[in-house]
XYZ file of C-alpha atoms in Angstrom:
431
model
C 3.340 43.035 26.367
C -0.507 44.382 27.055
C -1.072 46.832 29.653
C -4.206 48.038 30.970
C -4.913 51.854 31.957
C -5.119 52.086 36.043
C -6.970 54.968 37.300
C -5.444 57.188 40.250
C -8.369 56.072 42.699
C -7.497 52.490 42.537
C -5.660 50.641 45.264
C -2.122 49.451 44.769
C -2.954 45.806 45.141
C -5.537 46.188 42.757
C -3.604 47.853 40.294
C -0.831 44.937 40.581
C -3.572 42.262 40.279
C -4.997 43.848 37.180
C -1.611 44.300 35.633
C -0.484 40.713 36.340
C -3.768 39.429 34.788
C -3.178 41.648 31.557
C 0.590 40.292 31.428
C -0.924 36.643 31.470
C -3.246 37.493 28.806
C -0.547 38.724 26.689
C 1.445 35.728 27.512
C -1.164 33.243 26.336
C -2.050 35.302 23.356
C 1.781 35.186 22.184
C 1.709 31.674 23.043
C -1.359 30.822 20.782
C 0.148 32.758 18.012
C 3.503 30.835 18.289
C 1.800 27.422 18.692
C 1.173 26.755 14.801
C 4.880 27.832 13.983
C 6.038 25.762 16.921
C 4.165 22.729 15.737
C 5.368 23.308 12.287
C 9.065 23.228 13.671
C 8.602 20.002 15.566
C 7.236 18.389 12.504
C 10.197 19.665 10.321
C 12.631 18.584 13.107
C 11.387 15.118 13.070
C 11.440 14.785 9.442
C 15.135 15.760 9.653
C 15.640 13.388 12.275
C 14.001 10.471 10.651
C 15.641 11.660 7.390
C 19.128 11.376 8.570
C 18.437 8.314 10.349
C 17.067 6.652 7.141
C 13.309 6.031 8.605
C 11.428 8.424 6.345
C 8.873 5.561 5.777
C 5.693 6.275 3.754
C 6.046 10.216 4.137
C 7.579 11.040 0.495
C 5.099 8.744 -1.289
C 2.131 10.360 0.859
C 3.504 14.021 0.097
C 3.931 12.925 -3.772
C 0.504 11.471 -4.050
C -1.277 14.643 -2.581
C 1.046 16.612 -5.064
C -0.220 14.467 -8.053
C -3.882 14.817 -7.043
C -3.449 18.717 -6.748
C -1.754 19.050 -9.799
C -4.348 16.874 -12.022
C -7.436 18.447 -9.863
C -6.138 21.932 -10.802
C -5.626 21.045 -14.460
C -8.836 19.137 -14.505
C -11.548 19.445 -11.881
C -13.248 16.108 -12.713
C -10.118 14.262 -11.427
C -11.376 13.993 -7.751
C -15.191 13.564 -8.533
C -16.880 10.611 -6.952
C -17.138 8.891 -10.275
C -13.406 9.173 -11.191
C -12.129 8.121 -7.415
C -14.507 5.361 -7.316
C -13.444 3.814 -10.703
C -9.891 4.640 -9.685
C -10.580 2.345 -6.259
C -11.545 -0.475 -8.356
C -8.909 -0.166 -11.167
C -6.248 -0.420 -8.405
C -7.190 -3.666 -6.947
C -5.641 -6.017 -9.505
C -2.231 -4.681 -9.835
C -2.336 -4.049 -6.043
C -2.893 -7.621 -5.381
C 0.072 -8.387 -7.613
C 2.287 -5.839 -5.938
C 1.575 -7.374 -2.516
C 2.989 -10.673 -3.652
C 5.814 -9.001 -5.091
C 6.775 -7.260 -1.787
C 7.054 -10.494 -0.033
C 9.976 -11.377 -2.408
C 11.432 -7.814 -2.096
C 11.409 -8.255 1.548
C 13.766 -11.424 1.498
C 16.096 -9.236 -0.980
C 15.236 -10.978 -4.204
C 13.101 -10.284 -7.427
C 10.109 -11.827 -9.292
C 9.690 -11.038 -12.945
C 7.177 -13.752 -13.628
C 3.945 -12.181 -11.774
C 2.571 -10.962 -14.792
C 2.791 -14.163 -16.896
C 1.219 -16.036 -13.886
C -1.653 -13.653 -13.448
C -2.462 -14.405 -17.054
C -2.034 -17.991 -16.647
C -4.313 -18.024 -13.806
C -6.849 -15.967 -15.632
C -6.448 -18.488 -18.552
C -6.904 -21.441 -16.331
C -10.185 -20.073 -14.784
C -11.544 -19.010 -18.067
C -10.799 -22.475 -19.741
C -12.125 -24.528 -16.896
C -15.273 -22.373 -16.270
C -16.587 -21.421 -19.740
C -14.807 -23.911 -21.850
C -15.190 -27.026 -19.536
C -18.457 -26.244 -17.733
C -16.731 -26.390 -14.266
C -18.750 -24.327 -11.547
C -16.833 -21.036 -10.865
C -15.906 -21.438 -7.359
C -13.691 -24.471 -7.893
C -12.540 -23.140 -10.989
C -11.265 -20.030 -8.966
C -9.795 -22.096 -6.243
C -7.744 -24.242 -9.026
C -6.550 -21.067 -10.764
C -5.261 -19.494 -7.297
C -3.726 -22.836 -6.549
C -1.962 -22.792 -10.029
C -0.230 -19.444 -8.961
C 0.770 -21.097 -5.746
C 2.412 -24.150 -7.416
C 4.445 -21.688 -10.027
C 5.574 -19.821 -6.959
C 6.752 -23.213 -5.519
C 8.793 -23.921 -8.622
C 10.496 -20.981 -8.645
C 11.204 -21.122 -5.070
C 12.646 -24.634 -5.225
C 15.021 -23.695 -8.294
C 16.232 -20.443 -6.262
C 16.510 -21.777 -2.907
C 17.462 -25.503 -3.390
C 19.157 -25.730 -6.619
C 20.905 -22.172 -6.653
C 19.644 -20.626 -9.503
C 19.434 -16.694 -9.232
C 15.912 -15.526 -8.679
C 16.390 -13.174 -11.682
C 17.185 -16.037 -13.967
C 14.563 -18.519 -12.450
C 11.438 -15.732 -12.758
C 12.863 -14.515 -16.189
C 12.544 -18.021 -17.494
C 9.007 -18.319 -15.871
C 8.021 -14.960 -17.543
C 8.464 -16.749 -20.989
C 7.542 -20.083 -20.068
C 4.256 -19.573 -18.309
C 3.146 -16.860 -20.779
C 3.741 -19.801 -23.385
C 1.712 -22.253 -21.312
C -1.349 -19.739 -21.196
C -1.380 -19.542 -24.859
C -1.228 -23.188 -24.927
C -4.066 -23.853 -22.726
C -6.266 -21.021 -24.312
C -5.514 -22.903 -27.797
C -7.218 -21.301 -30.676
C -9.542 -18.969 -28.657
C -8.227 -15.451 -28.851
C -10.517 -14.204 -26.222
C -12.671 -15.879 -23.652
C -15.498 -13.938 -22.324
C -16.545 -14.844 -18.567
C -20.084 -14.593 -17.242
C -21.048 -11.009 -16.605
C -23.212 -11.877 -13.962
C -21.165 -14.719 -12.432
C -18.790 -14.816 -9.314
C -15.688 -13.630 -10.709
C -17.674 -10.603 -12.714
C -19.011 -9.527 -9.296
C -15.581 -9.095 -7.587
C -15.312 -5.920 -9.594
C -18.729 -4.710 -10.513
C -20.802 -5.394 -7.124
C -20.973 -2.136 -4.970
C -22.418 -1.938 -1.449
C -25.350 0.806 -2.157
C -26.197 1.267 1.369
C -24.453 4.363 2.693
C -24.054 2.592 6.204
C -21.660 0.140 4.477
C -18.989 2.635 3.638
C -19.164 4.609 6.665
C -19.403 1.477 8.813
C -16.690 0.075 7.346
C -14.472 3.341 8.034
C -15.565 3.324 11.619
C -14.598 -0.313 12.098
C -11.308 0.539 10.583
C -10.547 3.477 12.857
C -11.717 1.491 15.811
C -9.647 -1.586 14.820
C -6.648 0.510 14.433
C -7.044 2.296 17.948
C -7.304 -1.125 19.561
C -4.620 -2.614 18.202
C -2.273 0.394 18.843
C -3.355 0.732 22.411
C -2.688 -3.256 23.095
C 0.427 -2.978 21.437
C 1.437 0.062 23.489
C 0.564 -1.784 26.620
C 2.779 -4.845 25.721
C 5.608 -2.555 24.990
C 5.101 -0.629 28.193
C 5.224 -3.783 30.311
C 8.157 -4.947 28.432
C 10.066 -1.643 29.120
C 10.530 -0.602 25.433
C 9.574 2.530 23.818
C 5.993 3.004 22.922
C 3.446 5.224 21.530
C 1.854 7.774 23.985
C -1.976 7.811 24.199
C -1.908 11.145 22.505
C -0.035 9.991 19.304
C -2.294 6.924 19.394
C -5.240 9.049 19.257
C -4.009 11.577 16.710
C -3.094 8.829 14.339
C -6.595 7.171 14.844
C -8.200 10.711 14.141
C -6.477 11.164 10.908
C -7.214 7.655 9.918
C -10.811 8.330 10.861
C -10.899 11.428 8.919
C -9.426 9.798 5.767
C -11.719 6.944 5.933
C -15.119 8.695 6.425
C -13.793 11.293 3.483
C -13.270 8.322 1.141
C -16.608 6.867 2.277
C -18.581 10.206 1.662
C -16.841 10.486 -1.810
C -17.901 6.668 -2.700
C -21.478 7.163 -1.403
C -21.997 10.013 -3.655
C -21.377 7.621 -6.577
C -22.251 3.903 -6.335
C -21.418 3.139 -2.694
C -18.407 1.011 -1.418
C -16.893 -1.554 -4.135
C -16.474 -4.904 -3.091
C -13.296 -5.073 -4.879
C -11.750 -2.343 -2.654
C -13.350 -3.961 0.590
C -11.491 -7.356 -0.329
C -8.177 -5.451 -1.103
C -8.091 -3.694 2.141
C -9.038 -6.923 3.964
C -6.122 -8.648 2.259
C -3.889 -5.798 3.111
C -4.631 -5.793 6.800
C -4.488 -9.641 7.211
C -1.116 -9.635 5.417
C 0.151 -6.640 7.263
C -0.891 -8.637 10.571
C 1.051 -11.780 9.227
C 4.310 -9.731 8.623
C 4.418 -7.680 11.844
C 2.953 -9.959 14.503
C 3.698 -13.415 13.679
C 6.945 -15.432 13.668
C 6.837 -15.946 9.967
C 6.715 -12.231 9.338
C 9.537 -11.930 11.529
C 11.394 -14.549 9.723
C 10.939 -12.852 6.395
C 12.174 -9.561 7.587
C 15.297 -11.100 9.158
C 16.152 -13.062 6.153
C 15.847 -9.597 4.324
C 18.283 -8.101 6.816
C 20.942 -10.621 6.292
C 21.097 -14.267 5.016
C 23.859 -15.429 7.018
C 22.637 -13.931 10.084
C 19.314 -15.479 9.603
C 20.893 -18.776 8.838
C 23.047 -18.357 12.260
C 19.963 -17.795 14.221
C 18.389 -20.980 13.222
C 16.046 -20.219 10.462
C 15.259 -22.266 7.704
C 16.465 -20.048 4.794
C 15.434 -22.209 1.961
C 11.899 -22.747 3.609
C 11.513 -19.227 4.008
C 12.578 -18.293 0.533
C 10.248 -20.765 -1.190
C 7.219 -19.451 0.947
C 8.043 -15.930 -0.221
C 7.863 -17.068 -3.876
C 4.773 -19.172 -3.104
C 3.257 -16.032 -1.801
C 4.068 -13.986 -4.746
C 2.624 -16.651 -7.155
C -0.565 -16.898 -5.141
C -1.081 -13.096 -5.167
C -0.063 -12.860 -8.760
C -2.939 -15.461 -9.652
C -5.589 -13.488 -7.300
C -4.524 -10.355 -9.326
C -4.901 -11.845 -12.546
C -8.785 -13.059 -11.504
C -9.341 -9.360 -10.693
C -7.938 -8.336 -14.063
C -10.139 -10.471 -15.743
C -13.262 -9.610 -13.554
C -12.692 -5.900 -14.381
C -12.852 -6.617 -18.302
C -15.292 -9.719 -17.989
C -12.789 -11.481 -20.377
C -9.322 -13.489 -20.843
C -7.299 -12.785 -23.979
C -3.752 -13.855 -25.102
C -2.996 -10.149 -24.820
C -3.839 -9.988 -21.023
C -0.129 -10.670 -20.207
C 1.652 -7.412 -20.904
C 5.311 -5.665 -19.905
C 3.239 -2.898 -18.602
C 1.540 -5.198 -15.977
C 4.733 -6.170 -14.738
C 6.711 -3.057 -14.622
C 3.512 -1.514 -12.724
C 3.356 -4.258 -10.156
C 7.055 -3.831 -9.160
C 7.125 -0.277 -9.532
C 4.077 -0.122 -7.301
C 5.835 -1.900 -4.500
C 9.087 0.050 -4.691
C 7.481 3.608 -5.253
C 5.293 2.587 -2.106
C 8.322 2.470 0.124
C 9.305 -1.037 -0.093
C 13.445 -1.346 -0.239
C 14.973 -2.961 -3.123
C 17.724 -4.386 -0.884
C 15.272 -6.264 1.586
C 14.271 -6.118 4.989
C 12.233 -2.753 4.848
C 8.569 -2.404 3.687
C 4.827 -3.336 4.089
C 1.944 -4.634 2.608
C 0.671 -1.029 2.729
C 3.336 0.021 0.162
C 1.313 -1.687 -2.633
C -1.519 0.587 -1.866
C 0.252 3.750 -1.963
C 2.347 2.869 -4.804
C -0.479 1.590 -7.058
C -2.513 4.622 -6.011
C 0.294 6.722 -7.447
C 0.604 4.839 -10.696
C -3.137 4.568 -11.396
C -3.656 8.213 -10.533
C -0.956 9.334 -13.002
C -2.920 7.107 -15.560
C -6.155 8.245 -14.707
C -5.042 12.068 -14.748
C -3.352 11.608 -18.350
C -6.376 10.235 -19.569
C -8.542 12.902 -18.494
C -6.222 15.308 -19.896
C -6.180 13.565 -23.259
C -2.532 13.153 -23.261
C -0.945 10.372 -25.097
C 0.297 7.443 -23.018
C 3.910 8.264 -23.593
C 3.609 10.992 -21.129
C 2.272 8.587 -18.659
C 5.352 6.176 -18.820
C 7.626 9.269 -18.781
C 6.027 10.610 -15.454
C 5.783 6.943 -13.848
C 9.568 6.433 -14.689
C 10.456 9.640 -13.155
C 8.417 8.797 -9.944
C 10.072 5.230 -9.919
C 13.523 6.898 -10.097
C 12.894 9.411 -7.480
C 11.626 6.235 -5.185
C 14.734 4.353 -5.841
C 17.072 7.300 -4.920
C 15.104 8.007 -1.708
C 15.677 4.064 -0.844
C 19.330 4.703 -1.734
C 19.789 7.456 0.493
C 17.933 5.954 3.285
C 20.212 2.690 3.143
C 23.023 5.093 3.077
C 21.730 6.760 6.130
C 21.192 3.730 8.172
C 24.823 2.465 7.266
C 26.068 5.615 8.828
C 23.971 5.155 11.744
C 25.144 1.530 12.044
C 21.775 0.138 11.523
C 22.445 -1.925 8.383
């Protein structure tokens, strides 16, 4: 405790006042010194509570992503360069789109093994219609995406109506749709698409004006704040727990910092990629569908328990079919973006690595294999982890085998966390 020196000529009240002021200054200084430790302690306590209740959410994958970036940046200083991060932001889109569709199927507690074949089939359909048949790119693109939707409907029908397990249905689709892709391509080993056309621009067009990236970052932060504030008001009026204005402000601030930092990095290379912008818009739109619409609530309800959902009056078959249709549609869109990235479609466009990466991205990002828990943002986080590993390994000149081993280890950790979270939820009677 700080004490001030008092001369003998000073009066008693003055001495007491000065001593009290010194005590207050000492108390404020001590409190300021304890504040960081107190904040860290509260954060650790919050993480412990969320862990024991099985609600860690995206915290592990975010920490893991930061760790991966830190390790690769330490080994190679070019990893976090504007050029590499810009390329990374485009490379994640094709697989990320496919992973978004996989999330819809995982949320209802099922699996789709056909997404890689469906993506290749859609890309081949577009290439044959546009290049070989001379159809304009836009209608060819629409037909290719609808092809994916139709495939998803077929899978959903056999699963929901006929009763064939989703694993078997989609495994058959993996083989069958790949065969159909080879058939429609015929003797063409590779079909090159117009590198100046609509589809090619999906991944090679950039908004060079720096205002575009900063404006999108500002719009995203403002939109998040408005949505969170309106949601908190609704929950307050309904008498249920809601986020405080301070928490909303803190979350918005963190999002703004991340957004503007990303915009600054992208502007140092070629600007905001169109592919990344489309991907983020899709994530926001489908996240709204899952969290704010009756359809989204039906998806989560079905993942939480089929019998309970049926007794609640849900059309279980239709919801299941729609989930597979969403998976097929997003697989087709992802296939178009993958073809756009290399400006061609070949018989080797379908690979087991694509299937594994799409499913792994959804799981690593935090979507539960048991159904009922996850979000579209899981695709972004998961594919960032996977593509960051691939990019870092490539920069280091290490053979691809190491990439698969690292990715496999990360996937195992994600599944272990998912299993432990489910056990914690069961212990708290939340499953």
